[in-house]
Coordinates of N, CA and C and ligand atoms in Angstrom, one line a residue:
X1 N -133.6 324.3 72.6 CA -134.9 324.2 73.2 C -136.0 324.2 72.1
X2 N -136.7 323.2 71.9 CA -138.1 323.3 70.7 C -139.5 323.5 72.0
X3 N -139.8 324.6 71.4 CA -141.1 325.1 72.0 C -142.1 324.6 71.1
X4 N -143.3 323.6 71.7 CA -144.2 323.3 70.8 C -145.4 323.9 71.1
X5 N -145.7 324.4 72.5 CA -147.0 325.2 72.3 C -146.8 326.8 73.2
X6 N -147.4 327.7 72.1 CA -147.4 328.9 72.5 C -148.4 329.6 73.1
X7 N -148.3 331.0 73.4 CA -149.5 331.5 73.5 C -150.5 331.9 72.7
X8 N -151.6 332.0 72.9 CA -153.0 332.5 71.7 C -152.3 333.7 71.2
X9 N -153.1 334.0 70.2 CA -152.3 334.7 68.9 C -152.8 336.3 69.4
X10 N -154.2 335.7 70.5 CA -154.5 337.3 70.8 C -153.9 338.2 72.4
X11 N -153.5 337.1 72.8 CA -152.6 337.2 74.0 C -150.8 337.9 73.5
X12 N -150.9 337.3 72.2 CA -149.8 338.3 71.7 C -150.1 339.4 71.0
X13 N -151.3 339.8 70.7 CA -151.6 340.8 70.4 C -151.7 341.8 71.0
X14 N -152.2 341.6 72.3 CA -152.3 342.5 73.7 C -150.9 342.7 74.2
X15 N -150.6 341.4 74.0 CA -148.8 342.0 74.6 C -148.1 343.0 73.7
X16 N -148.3 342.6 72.4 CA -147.5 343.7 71.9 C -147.9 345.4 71.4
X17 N -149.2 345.3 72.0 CA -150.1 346.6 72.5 C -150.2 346.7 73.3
X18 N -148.9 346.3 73.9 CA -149.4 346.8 75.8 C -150.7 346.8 76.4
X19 N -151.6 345.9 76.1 CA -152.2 345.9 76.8 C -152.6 344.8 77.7
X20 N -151.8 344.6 77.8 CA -151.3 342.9 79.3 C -151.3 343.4 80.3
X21 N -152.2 342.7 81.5 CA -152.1 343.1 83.3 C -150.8 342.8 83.1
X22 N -149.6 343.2 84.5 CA -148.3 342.9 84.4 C -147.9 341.3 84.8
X23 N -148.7 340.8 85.3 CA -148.6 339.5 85.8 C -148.7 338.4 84.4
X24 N -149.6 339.1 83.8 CA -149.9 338.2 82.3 C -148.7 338.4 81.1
X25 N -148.3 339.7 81.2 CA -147.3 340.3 80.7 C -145.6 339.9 80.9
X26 N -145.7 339.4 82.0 CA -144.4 338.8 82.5 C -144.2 337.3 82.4
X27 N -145.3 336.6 82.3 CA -145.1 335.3 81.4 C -144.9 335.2 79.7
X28 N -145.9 336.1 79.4 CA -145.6 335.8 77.8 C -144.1 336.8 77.3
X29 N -143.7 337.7 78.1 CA -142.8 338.1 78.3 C -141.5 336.8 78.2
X30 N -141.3 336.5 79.1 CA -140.2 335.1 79.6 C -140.4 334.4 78.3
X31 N -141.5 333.9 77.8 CA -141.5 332.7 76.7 C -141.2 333.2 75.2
X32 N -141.6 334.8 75.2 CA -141.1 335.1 73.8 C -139.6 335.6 73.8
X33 N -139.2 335.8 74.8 CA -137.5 335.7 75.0 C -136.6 334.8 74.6
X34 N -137.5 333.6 74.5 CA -136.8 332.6 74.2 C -137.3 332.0 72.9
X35 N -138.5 332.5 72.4 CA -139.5 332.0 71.3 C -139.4 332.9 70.0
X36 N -138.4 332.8 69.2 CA -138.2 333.8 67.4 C -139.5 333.6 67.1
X37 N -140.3 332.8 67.0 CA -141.7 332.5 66.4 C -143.1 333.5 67.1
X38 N -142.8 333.6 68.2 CA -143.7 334.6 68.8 C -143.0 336.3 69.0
X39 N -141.5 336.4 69.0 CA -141.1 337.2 68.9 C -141.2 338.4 67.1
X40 N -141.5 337.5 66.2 CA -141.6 337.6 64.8 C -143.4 338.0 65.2
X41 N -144.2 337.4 65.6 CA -145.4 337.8 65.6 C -145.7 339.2 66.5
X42 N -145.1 339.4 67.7 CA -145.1 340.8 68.6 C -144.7 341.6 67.7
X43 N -143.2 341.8 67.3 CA -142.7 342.9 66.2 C -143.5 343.0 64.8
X44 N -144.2 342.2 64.7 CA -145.4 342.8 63.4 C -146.5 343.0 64.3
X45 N -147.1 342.9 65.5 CA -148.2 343.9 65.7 C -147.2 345.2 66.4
X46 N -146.0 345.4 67.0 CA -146.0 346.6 67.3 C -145.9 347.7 66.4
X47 N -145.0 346.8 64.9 CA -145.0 347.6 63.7 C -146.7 348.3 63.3
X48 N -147.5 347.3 63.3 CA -148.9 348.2 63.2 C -149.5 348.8 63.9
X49 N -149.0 348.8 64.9 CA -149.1 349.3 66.2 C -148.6 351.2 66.1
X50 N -147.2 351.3 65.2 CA -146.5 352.0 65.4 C -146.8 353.0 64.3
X51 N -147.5 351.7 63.2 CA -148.1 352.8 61.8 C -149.2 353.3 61.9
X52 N -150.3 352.7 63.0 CA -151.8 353.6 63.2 C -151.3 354.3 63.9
X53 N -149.6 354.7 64.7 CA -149.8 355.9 65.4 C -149.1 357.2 64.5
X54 N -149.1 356.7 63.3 CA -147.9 357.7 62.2 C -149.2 358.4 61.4
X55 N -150.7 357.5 61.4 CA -151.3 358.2 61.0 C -152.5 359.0 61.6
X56 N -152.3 358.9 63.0 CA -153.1 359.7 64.2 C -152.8 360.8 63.8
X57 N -153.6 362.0 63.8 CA -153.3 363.4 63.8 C -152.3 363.8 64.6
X58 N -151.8 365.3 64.5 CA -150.6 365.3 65.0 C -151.1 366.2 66.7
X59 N -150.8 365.9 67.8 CA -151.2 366.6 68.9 C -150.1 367.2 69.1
X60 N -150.3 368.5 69.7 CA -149.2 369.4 70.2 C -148.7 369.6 71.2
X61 N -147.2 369.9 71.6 CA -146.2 369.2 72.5 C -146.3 370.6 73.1
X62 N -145.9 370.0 74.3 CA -145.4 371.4 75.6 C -144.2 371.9 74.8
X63 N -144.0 373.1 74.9 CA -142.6 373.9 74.6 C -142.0 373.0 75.5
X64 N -141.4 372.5 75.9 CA -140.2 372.5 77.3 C -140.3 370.6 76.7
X65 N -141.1 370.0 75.9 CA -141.4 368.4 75.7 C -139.6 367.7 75.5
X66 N -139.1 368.6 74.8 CA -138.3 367.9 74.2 C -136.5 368.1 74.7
X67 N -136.9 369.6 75.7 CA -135.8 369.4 76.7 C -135.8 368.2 77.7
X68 N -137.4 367.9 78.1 CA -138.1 367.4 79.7 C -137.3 365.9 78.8
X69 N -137.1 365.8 77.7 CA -137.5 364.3 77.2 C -135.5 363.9 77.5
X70 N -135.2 364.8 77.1 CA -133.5 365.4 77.0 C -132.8 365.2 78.7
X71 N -133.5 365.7 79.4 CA -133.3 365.9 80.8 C -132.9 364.1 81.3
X72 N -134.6 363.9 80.8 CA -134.2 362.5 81.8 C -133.8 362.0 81.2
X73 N -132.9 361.5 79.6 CA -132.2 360.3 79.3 C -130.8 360.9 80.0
X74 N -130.2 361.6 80.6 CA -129.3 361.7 80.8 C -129.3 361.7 82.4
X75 N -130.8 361.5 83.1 CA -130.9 360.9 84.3 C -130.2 359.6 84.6
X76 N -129.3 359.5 86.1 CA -128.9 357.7 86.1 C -129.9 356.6 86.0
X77 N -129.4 355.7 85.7 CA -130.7 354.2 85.3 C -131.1 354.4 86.6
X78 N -131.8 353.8 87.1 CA -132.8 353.1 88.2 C -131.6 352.2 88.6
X79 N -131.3 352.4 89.5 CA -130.5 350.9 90.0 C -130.8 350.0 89.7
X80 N -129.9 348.9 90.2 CA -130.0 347.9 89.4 C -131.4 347.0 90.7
X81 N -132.1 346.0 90.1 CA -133.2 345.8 90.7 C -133.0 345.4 91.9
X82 N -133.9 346.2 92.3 CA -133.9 345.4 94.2 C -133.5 344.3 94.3
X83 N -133.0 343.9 95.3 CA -132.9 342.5 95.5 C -134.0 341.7 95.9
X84 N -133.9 340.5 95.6 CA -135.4 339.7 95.9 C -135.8 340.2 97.6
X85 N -136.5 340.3 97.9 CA -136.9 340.6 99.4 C -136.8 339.5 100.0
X86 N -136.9 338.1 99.4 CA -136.9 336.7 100.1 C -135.9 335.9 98.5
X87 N -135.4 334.7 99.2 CA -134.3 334.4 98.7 C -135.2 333.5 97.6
X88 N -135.3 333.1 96.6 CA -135.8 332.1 95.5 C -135.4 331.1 96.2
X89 N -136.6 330.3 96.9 CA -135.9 329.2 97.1 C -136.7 327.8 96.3
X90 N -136.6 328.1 95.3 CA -137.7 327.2 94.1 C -136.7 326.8 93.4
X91 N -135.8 328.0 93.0 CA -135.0 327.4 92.1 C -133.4 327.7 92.5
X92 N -132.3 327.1 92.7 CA -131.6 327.1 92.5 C -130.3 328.0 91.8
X93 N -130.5 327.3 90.6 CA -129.6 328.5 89.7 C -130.3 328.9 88.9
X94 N -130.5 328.6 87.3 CA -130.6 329.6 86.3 C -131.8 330.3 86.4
X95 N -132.6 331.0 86.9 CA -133.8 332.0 86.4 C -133.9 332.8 85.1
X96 N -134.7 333.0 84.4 CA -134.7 333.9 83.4 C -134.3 335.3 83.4
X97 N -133.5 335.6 82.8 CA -132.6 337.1 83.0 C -134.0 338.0 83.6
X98 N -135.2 338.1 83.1 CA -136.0 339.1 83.8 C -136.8 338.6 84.8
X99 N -136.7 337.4 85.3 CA -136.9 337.4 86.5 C -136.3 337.2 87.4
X100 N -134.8 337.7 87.4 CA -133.7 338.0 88.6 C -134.1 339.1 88.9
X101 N -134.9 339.9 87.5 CA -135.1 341.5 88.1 C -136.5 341.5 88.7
X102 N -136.9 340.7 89.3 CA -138.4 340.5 90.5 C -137.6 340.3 91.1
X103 N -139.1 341.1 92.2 CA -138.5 340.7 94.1 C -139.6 339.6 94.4
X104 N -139.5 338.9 95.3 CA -140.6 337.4 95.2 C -140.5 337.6 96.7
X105 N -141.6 337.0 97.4 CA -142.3 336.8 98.1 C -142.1 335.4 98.9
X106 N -142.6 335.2 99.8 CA -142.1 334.0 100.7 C -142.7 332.5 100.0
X107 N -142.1 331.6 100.2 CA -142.5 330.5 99.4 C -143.4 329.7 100.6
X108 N -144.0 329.0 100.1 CA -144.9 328.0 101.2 C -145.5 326.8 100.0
X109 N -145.6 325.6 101.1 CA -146.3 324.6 100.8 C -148.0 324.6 100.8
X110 N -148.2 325.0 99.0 CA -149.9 324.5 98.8 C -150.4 323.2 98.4
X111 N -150.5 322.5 98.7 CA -150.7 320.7 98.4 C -149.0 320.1 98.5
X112 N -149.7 318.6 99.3 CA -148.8 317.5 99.0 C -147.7 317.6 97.9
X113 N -146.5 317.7 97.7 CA -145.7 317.5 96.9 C -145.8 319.3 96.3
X114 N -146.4 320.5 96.5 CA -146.7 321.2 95.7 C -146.4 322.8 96.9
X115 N -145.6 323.5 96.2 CA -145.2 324.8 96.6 C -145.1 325.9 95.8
X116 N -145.4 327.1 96.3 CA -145.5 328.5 95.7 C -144.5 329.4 95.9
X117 N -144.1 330.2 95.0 CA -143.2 331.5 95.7 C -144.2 332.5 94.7
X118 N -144.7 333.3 95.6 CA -145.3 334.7 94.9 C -144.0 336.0 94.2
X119 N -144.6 336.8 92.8 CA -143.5 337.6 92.9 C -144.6 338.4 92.9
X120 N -143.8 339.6 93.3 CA -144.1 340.9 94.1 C -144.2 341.6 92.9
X121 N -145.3 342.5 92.0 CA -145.5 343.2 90.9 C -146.1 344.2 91.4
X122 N -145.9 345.8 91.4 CA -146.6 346.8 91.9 C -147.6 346.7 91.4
X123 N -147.4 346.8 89.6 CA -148.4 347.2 89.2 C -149.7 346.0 88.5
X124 N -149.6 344.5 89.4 CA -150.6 343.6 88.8 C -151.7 343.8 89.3
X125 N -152.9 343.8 88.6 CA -154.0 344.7 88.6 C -154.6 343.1 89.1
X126 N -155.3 342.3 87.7 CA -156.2 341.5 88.6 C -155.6 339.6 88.0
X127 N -154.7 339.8 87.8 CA -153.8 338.8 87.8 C -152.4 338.9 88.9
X128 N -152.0 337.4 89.3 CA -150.9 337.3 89.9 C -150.0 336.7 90.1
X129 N -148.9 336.5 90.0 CA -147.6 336.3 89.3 C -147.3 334.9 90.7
X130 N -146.6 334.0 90.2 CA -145.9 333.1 90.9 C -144.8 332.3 90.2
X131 N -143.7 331.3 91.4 CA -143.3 330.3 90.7 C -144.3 328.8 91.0
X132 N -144.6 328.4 90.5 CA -145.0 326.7 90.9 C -143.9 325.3 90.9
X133 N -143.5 325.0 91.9 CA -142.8 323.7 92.3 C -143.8 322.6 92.2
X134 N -143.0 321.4 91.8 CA -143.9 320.6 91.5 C -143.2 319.1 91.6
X135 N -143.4 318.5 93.2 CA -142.6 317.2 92.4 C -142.6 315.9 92.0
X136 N -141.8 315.3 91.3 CA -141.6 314.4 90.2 C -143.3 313.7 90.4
X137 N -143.8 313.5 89.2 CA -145.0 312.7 89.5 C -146.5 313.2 90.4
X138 N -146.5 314.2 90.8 CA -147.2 314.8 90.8 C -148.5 314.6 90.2
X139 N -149.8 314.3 90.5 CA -151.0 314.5 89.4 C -151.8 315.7 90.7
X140 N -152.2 316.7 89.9 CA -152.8 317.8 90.3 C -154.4 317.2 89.9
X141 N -155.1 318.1 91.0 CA -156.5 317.4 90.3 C -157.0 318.3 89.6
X142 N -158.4 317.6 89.5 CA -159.2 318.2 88.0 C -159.3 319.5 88.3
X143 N -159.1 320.3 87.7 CA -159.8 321.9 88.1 C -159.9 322.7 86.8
X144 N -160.9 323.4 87.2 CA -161.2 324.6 86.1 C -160.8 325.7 86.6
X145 N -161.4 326.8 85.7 CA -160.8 328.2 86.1 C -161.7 329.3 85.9
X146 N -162.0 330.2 87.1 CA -163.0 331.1 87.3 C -162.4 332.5 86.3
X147 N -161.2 332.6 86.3 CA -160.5 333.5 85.3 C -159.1 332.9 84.1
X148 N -158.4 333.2 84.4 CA -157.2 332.6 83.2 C -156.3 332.2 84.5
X149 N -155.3 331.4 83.6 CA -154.0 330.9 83.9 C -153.6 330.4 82.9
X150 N -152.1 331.6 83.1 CA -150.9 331.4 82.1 C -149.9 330.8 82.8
X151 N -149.4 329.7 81.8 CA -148.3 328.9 82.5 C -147.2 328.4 81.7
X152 N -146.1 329.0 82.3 CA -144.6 328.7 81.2 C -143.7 327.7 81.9
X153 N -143.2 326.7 81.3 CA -142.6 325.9 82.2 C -141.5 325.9 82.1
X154 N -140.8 326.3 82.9 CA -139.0 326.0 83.0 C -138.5 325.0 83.1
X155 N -138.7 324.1 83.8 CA -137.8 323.1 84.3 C -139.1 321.4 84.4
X156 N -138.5 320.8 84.3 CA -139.0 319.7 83.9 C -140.2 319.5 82.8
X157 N -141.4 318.6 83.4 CA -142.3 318.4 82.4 C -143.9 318.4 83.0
X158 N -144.8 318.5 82.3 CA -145.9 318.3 82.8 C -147.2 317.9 81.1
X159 N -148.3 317.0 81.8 CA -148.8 316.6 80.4 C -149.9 316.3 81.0
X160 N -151.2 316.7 79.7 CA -152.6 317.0 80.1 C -153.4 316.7 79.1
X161 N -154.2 316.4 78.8 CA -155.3 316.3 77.4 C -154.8 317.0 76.4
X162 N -154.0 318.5 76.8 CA -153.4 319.0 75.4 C -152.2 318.7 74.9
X163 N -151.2 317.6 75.8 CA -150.2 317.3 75.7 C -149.1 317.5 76.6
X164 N -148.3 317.2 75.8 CA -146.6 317.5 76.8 C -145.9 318.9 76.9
X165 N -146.1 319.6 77.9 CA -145.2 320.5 77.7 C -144.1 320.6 78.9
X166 N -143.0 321.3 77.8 CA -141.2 321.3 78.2 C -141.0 322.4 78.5
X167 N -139.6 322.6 79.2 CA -139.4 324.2 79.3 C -139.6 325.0 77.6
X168 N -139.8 325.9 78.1 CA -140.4 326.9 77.2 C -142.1 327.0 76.3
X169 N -142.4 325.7 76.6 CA -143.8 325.7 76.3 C -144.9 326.2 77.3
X170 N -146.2 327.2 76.6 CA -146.8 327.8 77.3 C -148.4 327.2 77.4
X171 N -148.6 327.2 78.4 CA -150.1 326.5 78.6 C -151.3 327.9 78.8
X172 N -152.5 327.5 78.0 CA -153.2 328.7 78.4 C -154.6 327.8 79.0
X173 N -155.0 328.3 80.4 CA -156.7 328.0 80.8 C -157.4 328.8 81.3
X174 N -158.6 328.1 80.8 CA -159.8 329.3 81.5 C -160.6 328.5 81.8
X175 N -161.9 329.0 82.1 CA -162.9 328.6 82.3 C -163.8 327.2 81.5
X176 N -163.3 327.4 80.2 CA -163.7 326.0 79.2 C -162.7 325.4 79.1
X177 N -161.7 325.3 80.1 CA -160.7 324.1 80.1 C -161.0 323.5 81.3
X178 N -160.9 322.5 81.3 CA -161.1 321.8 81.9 C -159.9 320.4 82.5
X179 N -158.8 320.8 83.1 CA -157.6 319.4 82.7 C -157.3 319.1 84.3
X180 N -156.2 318.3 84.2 CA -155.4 317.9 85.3 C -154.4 317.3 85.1
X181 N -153.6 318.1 85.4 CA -152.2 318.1 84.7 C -151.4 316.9 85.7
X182 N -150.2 316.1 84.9 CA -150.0 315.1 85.3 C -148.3 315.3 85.5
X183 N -147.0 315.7 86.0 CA -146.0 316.3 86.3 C -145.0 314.7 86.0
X184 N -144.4 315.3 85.2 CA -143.1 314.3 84.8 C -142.5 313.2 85.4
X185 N -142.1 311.6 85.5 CA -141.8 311.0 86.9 C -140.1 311.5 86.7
X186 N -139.6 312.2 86.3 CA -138.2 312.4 86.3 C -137.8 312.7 87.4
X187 N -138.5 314.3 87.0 CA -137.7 315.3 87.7 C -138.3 316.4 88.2
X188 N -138.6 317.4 88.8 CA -139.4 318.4 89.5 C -139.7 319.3 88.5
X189 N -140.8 319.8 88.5 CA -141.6 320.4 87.5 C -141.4 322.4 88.4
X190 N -140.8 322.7 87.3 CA -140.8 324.5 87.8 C -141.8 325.1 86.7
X191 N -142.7 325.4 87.2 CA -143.5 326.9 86.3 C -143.8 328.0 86.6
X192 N -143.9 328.7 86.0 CA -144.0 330.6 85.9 C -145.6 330.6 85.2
X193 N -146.0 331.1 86.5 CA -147.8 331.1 86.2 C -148.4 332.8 86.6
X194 N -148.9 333.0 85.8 CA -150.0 334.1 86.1 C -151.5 333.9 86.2
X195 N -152.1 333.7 87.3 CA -153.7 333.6 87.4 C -154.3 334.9 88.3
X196 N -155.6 334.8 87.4 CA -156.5 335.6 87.4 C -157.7 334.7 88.3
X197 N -158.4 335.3 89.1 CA -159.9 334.3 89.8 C -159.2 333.1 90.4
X198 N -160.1 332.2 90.6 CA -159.5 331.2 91.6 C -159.6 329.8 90.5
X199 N -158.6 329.3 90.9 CA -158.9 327.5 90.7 C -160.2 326.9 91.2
X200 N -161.2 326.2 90.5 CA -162.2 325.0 90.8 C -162.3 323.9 90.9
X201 N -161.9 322.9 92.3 CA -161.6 321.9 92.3 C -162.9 321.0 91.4
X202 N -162.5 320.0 91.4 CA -163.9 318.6 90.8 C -164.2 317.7 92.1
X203 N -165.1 317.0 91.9 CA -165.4 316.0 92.7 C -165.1 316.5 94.2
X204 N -165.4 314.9 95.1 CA -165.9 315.1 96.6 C -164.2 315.5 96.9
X205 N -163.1 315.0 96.8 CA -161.7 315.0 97.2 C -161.5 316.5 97.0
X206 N -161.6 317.2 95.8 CA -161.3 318.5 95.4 C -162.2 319.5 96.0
X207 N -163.5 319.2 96.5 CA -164.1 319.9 96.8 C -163.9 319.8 97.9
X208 N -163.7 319.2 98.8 CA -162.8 318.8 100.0 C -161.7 319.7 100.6
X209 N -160.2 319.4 99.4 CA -159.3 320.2 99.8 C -159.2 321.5 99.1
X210 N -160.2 322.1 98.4 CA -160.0 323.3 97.8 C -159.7 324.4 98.7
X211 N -160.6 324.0 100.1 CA -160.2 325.4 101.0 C -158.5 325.5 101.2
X212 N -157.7 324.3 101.1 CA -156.6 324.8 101.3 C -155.7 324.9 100.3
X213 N -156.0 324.6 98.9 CA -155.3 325.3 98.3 C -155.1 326.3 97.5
X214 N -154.5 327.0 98.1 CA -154.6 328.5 98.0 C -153.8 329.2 97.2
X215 N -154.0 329.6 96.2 CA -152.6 329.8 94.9 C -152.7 331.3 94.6
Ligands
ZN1 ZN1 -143.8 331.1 71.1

């Protein structure tokens, strides 16, 4: 797989400071699983990450810290993940190892040729997690973005003023993007998206069908 576009440098910086909503966190998650190049950049911020905490003063632990700590590694794992509450019906076979371990949500048709499966994150605060189906040929219209959308693509292609992206390539937008993404004539376009705020259609057509697409 050649990944040609990644995430911002500071979107890896937050991920590898934990400080990613979980929906944002589960995309750049998936891509640097598969990405040495972003994976090499997370393990040098958690390394400094790990040395501003060697030189924080030292705070003092409960007597009992290091039994309590003792206790639960020897607690059983967490089962193994729920099962999806609804069946993935987007994809098929291969999912990425950590999203067999999501439970997803019912899928439904949002635009012509265009469907959603939500996954189910307790803890996504003001982002939210989906798959996006997409088929062959596809042109999505113009829209902006009142918050972010992170987008990883698995399975086929899709291509926009910033180019072509393949499975493993990550698309970032906000509010000063402005695109309309144009979906592969091959073959069905699968992505793993996290958005924040709503999509902004353009013109009379988009401003038209915005009420119903609902993502
Ligand atoms: Zn990468």
């Amino acid at each position: 797989m050649t990944i040609n576009h990644h995430p911002p440098e500071d979107l890896l910086a937050d991920f590898g400071a934990g400080r990613l909503d979980e929906a944002d966190r589960l995309v750049i998650g998936v891509h640097a699983a598969r990405c040495p190049r972003c994976q090499r950049f997370i393990a040098a911020i958690e390394q400094l990450a790990g040395a501003a905490l060697e030189q924080a003063p030292p705070v003092a632990m409960a007597d009992d810290a290091f039994a309590t700590l003792l206790a639960r590694i020897d607690e059983p794992a967490s089962p193994p993940a729920a099962a999806s509450s609804q069946p993935v019906e987007l994809l098929d076979d291969d999912l990425p190892e950590i999203l067999l371990r999501c439970r997803f949500g019912k899928s439904r048709r949002v635009a012509p040729g265009v469907k959603m499966q939500p996954i189910i994150l307790p803890g996504a605060d003001k982002s939210r997690a989906f798959l996006l189906w997409s088929a062959p040929g596809t042109r999505m219209l113009e829209h902006t973005h009142t918050g972010t959308e992170l987008t990883l693509v698995l399975k086929g292609s899709f291509s926009h003023q910033g180019g072509e992206y393949r499975p493993g390539d990550f698309d970032f937008g906000d509010g000063e993007v402005d695109h309309q993404p144009i979906v592969g004539s091959d073959m069905p376009c699968l992505c793993l998206v996290a958005m924040s705020g709503d999509l902004q259609m353009h013109g009379w057509l988009g401003r038209l069908i915005s009420p119903f697409v609902r993502l």
